[in-house]
CSV table of C-alpha atoms and ligand atoms in Angstrom, one decimal:
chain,number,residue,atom,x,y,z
L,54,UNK,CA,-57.7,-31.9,-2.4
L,55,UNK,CA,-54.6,-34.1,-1.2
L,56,UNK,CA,-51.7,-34.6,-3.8
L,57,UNK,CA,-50.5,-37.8,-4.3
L,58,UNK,CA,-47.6,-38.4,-5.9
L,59,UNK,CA,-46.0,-41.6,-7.8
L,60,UNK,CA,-42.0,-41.8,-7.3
L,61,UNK,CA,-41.1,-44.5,-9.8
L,62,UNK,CA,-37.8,-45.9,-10.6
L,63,UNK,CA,-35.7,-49.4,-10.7
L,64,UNK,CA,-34.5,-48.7,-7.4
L,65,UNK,CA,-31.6,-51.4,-8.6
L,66,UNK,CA,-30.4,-50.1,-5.0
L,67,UNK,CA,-32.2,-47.6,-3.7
L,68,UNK,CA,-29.5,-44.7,-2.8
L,69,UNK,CA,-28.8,-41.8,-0.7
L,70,UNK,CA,-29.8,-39.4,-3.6
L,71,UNK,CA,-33.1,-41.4,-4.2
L,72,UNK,CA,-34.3,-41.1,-0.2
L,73,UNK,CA,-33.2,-37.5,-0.4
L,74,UNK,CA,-36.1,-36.9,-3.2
L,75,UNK,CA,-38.5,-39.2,-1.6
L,76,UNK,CA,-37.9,-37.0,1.9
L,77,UNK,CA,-38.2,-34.0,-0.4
L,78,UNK,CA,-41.1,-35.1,-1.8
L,79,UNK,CA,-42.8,-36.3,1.5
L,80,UNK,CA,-42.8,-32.7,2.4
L,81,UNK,CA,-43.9,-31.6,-0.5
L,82,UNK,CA,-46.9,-33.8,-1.3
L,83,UNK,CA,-49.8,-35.6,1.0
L,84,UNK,CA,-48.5,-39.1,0.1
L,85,UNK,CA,-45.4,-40.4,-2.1
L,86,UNK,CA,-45.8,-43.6,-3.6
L,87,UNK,CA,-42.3,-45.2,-4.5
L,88,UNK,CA,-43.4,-47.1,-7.5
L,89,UNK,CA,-40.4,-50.2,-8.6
L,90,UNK,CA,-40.8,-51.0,-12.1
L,91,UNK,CA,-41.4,-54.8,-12.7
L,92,UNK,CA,-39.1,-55.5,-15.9
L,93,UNK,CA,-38.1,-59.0,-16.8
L,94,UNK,CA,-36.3,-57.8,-19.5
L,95,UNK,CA,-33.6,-56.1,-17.5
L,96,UNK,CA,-31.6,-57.6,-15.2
L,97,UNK,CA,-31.4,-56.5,-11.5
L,98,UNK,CA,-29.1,-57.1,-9.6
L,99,UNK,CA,-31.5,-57.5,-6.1
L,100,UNK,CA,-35.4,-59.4,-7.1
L,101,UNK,CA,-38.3,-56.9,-7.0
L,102,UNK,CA,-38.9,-58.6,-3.5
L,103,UNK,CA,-35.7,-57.6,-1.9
L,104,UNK,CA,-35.9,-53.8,-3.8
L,105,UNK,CA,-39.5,-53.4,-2.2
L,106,UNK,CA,-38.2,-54.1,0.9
L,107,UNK,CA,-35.1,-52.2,1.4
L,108,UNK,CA,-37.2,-49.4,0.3
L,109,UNK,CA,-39.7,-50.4,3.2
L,110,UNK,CA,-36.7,-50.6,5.3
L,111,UNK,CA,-35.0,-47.6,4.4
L,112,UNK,CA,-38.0,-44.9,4.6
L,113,UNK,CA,-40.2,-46.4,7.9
L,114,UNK,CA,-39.4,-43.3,9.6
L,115,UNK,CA,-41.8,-41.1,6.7
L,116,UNK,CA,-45.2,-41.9,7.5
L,117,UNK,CA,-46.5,-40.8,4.4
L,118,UNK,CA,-44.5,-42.6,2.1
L,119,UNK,CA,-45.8,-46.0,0.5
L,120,UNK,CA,-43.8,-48.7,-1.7
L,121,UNK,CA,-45.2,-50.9,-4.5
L,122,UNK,CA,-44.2,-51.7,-7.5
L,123,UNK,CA,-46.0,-51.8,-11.3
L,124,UNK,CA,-45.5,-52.7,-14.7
L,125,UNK,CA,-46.8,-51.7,-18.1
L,126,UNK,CA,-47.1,-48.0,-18.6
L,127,UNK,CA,-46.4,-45.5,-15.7
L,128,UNK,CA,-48.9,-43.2,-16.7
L,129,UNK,CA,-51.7,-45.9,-16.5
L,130,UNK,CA,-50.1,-47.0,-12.8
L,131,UNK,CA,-50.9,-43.8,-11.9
L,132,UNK,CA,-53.9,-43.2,-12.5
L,133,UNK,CA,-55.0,-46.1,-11.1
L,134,UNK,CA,-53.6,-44.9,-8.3
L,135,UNK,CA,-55.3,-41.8,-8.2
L,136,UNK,CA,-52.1,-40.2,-8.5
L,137,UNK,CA,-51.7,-36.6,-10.3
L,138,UNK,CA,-47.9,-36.2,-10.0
L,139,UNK,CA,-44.9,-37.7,-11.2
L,140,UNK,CA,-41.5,-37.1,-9.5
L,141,UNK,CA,-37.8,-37.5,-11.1
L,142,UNK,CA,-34.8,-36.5,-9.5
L,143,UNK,CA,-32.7,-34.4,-11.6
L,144,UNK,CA,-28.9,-34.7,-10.9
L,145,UNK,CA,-27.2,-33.2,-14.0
L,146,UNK,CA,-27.5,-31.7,-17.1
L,147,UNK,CA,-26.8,-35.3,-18.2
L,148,UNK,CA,-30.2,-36.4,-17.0
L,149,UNK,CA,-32.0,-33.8,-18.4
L,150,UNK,CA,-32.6,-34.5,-22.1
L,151,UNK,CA,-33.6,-38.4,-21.2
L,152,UNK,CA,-35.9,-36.9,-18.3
L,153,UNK,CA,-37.5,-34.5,-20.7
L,154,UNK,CA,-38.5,-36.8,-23.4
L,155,UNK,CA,-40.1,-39.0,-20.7
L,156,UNK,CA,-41.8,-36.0,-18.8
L,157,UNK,CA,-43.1,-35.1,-22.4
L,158,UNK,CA,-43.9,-38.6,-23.5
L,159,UNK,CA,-45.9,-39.4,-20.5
L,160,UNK,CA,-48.2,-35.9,-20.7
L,161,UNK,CA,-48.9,-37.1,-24.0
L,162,UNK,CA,-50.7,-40.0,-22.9
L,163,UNK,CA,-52.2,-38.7,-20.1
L,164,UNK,CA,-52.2,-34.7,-20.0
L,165,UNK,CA,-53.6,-34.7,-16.6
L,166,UNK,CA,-50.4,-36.3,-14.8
L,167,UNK,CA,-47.6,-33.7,-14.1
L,168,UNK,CA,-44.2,-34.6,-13.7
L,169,UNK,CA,-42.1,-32.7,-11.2
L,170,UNK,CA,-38.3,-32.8,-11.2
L,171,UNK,CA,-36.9,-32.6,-7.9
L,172,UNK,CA,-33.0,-31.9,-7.1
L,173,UNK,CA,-31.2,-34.1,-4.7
L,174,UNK,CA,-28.6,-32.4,-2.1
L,175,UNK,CA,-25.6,-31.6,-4.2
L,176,UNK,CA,-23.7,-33.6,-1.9
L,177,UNK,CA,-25.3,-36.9,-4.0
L,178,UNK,CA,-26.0,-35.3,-7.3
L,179,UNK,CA,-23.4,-37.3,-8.6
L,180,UNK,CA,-24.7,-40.4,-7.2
L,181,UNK,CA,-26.5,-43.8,-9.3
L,182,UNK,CA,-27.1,-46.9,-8.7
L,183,UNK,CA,-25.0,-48.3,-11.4
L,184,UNK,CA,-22.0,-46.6,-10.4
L,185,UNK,CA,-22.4,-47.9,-6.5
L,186,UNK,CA,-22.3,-51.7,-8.1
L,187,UNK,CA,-19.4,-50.8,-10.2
L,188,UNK,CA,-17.3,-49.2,-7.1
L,189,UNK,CA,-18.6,-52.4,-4.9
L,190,UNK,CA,-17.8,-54.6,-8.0
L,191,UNK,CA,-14.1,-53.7,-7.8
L,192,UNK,CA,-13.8,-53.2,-3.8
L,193,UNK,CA,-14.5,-49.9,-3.3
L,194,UNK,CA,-16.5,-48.5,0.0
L,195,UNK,CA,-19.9,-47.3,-0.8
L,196,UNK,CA,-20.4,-46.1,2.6
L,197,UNK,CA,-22.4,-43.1,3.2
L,198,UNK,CA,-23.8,-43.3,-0.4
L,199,UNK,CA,-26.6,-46.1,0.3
L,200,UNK,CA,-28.1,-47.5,3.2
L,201,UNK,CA,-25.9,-49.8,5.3
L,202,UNK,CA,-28.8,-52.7,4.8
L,203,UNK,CA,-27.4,-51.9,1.2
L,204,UNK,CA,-24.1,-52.0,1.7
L,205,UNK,CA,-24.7,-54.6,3.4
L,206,UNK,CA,-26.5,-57.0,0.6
L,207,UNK,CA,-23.8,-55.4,-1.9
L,208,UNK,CA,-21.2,-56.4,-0.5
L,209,UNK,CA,-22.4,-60.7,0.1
L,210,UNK,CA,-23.5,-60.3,-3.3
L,211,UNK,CA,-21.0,-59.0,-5.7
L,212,UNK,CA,-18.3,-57.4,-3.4
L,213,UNK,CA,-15.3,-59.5,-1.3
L,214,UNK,CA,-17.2,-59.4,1.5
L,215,UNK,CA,-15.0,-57.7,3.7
L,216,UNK,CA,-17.5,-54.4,3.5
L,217,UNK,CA,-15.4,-52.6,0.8
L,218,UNK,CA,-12.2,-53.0,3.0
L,219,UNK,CA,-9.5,-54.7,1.4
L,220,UNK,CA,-8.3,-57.7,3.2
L,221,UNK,CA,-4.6,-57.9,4.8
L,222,UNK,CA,-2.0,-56.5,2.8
L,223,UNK,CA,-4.5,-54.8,0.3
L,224,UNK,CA,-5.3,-57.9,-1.5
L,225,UNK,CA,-8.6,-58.8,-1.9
L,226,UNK,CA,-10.7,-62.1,-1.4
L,227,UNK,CA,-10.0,-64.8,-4.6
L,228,UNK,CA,-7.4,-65.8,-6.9
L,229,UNK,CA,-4.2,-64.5,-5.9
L,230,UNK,CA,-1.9,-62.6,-9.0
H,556,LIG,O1,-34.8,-45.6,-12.3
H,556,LIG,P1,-35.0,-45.6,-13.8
H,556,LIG,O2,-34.6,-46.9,-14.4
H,556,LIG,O3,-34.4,-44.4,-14.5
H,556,LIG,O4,-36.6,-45.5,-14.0
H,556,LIG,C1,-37.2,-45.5,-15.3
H,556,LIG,C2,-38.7,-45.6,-15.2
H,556,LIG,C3,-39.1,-46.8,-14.4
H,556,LIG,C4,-39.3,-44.4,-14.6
H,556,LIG,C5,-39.2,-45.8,-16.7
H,556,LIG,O5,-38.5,-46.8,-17.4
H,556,LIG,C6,-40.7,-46.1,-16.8
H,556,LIG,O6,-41.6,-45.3,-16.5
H,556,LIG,N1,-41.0,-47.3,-17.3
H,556,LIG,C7,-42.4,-47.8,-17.4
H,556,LIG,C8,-42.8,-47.9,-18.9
H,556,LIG,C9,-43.4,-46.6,-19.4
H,556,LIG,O7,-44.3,-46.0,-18.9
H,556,LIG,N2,-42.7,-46.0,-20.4
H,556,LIG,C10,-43.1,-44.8,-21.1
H,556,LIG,C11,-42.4,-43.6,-20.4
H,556,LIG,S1,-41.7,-42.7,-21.5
């Protein structure tokens, strides 16, 4: 029977540590589905549109990875899917307790829907997606973190658009101090 698997997050960018699970999980399962949650009551930085596809953009090269999106509850997304697994990365001890009150809310509603933790490389295991728009927010390079079609976007949106290199003389872009 082939194993699909639902990979859900914001994705609020998509990061190195994030396409290390979905490559992990690629190998692991017949099909990973990288599921954005839809949530108008938090605000993202990128739409759902441009999350989708930098996702799209970012895993090509995995043929059996597949990007959507879904709101509501994931447990319900899932199934309708026809999915019996649920990844999370696990980075720290941090994410655990959060993580396991998910993994355990989720079997509650639907017993049949496993959720696997997965570890990222170490070399990201420090890595999120708020703390790439905080360096970016205050001119720091985010490079080799996230895609560069991240960086990228980042950096037109909220950096100084010199790609997280300071302009002449260390100063950067704006209102001069
Ligand atoms: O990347 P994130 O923000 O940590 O992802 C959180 C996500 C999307 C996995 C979680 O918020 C979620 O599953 N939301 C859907 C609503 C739901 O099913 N909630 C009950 C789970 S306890």
């Amino acid at each position: 029977m082939k194993v699909l698997a639902v990979y859900p997050g914001s994705f609020d960018p998509v990061t190195y540590g994030h396409l290390d699970i979905i490559r992990r999980g690629s190998r692991l399962f017949d099909r990973i589905v990288v599921a954005i949650l839809r949530n108008p009551e938090k605000k993202a930085l990128f739409s759902l549109a441009e999350r989708k596809r930098i996702v799209r953009l970012a895993t090509r090269g995995i043929p059996n990875v597949t990007v959507d999106s879904f709101d509501g509850l994931l447990v319900d997304y899932a199934r309708r899917r026809g999915a019996r697994v649920i990844v999370r990365g696990l980075r720290a001890l941090s994410d655990f307790e959060y993580e396991y009150q998910m993994a355990l809310m989720n079997r509650r509603l639907d017993s049949e829907i496993e959720t696997v933790f997965m570890m990222p490389s170490e070399a990201y295991s420090y890595l999120s997606s708020r703390l790439v728009k905080e360096v970016v927010r205050v001119g720091g390079s985010v490079s080799g973190l996230v895609p560069p079609e991240v960086e990228r976007r980042l950096d037109q949106r909220i950096g100084n658009g010199t790609g997280g290199k300071k302009g002449r003389g260390g100063r950067r872009k704006g209102k001069a101090s």
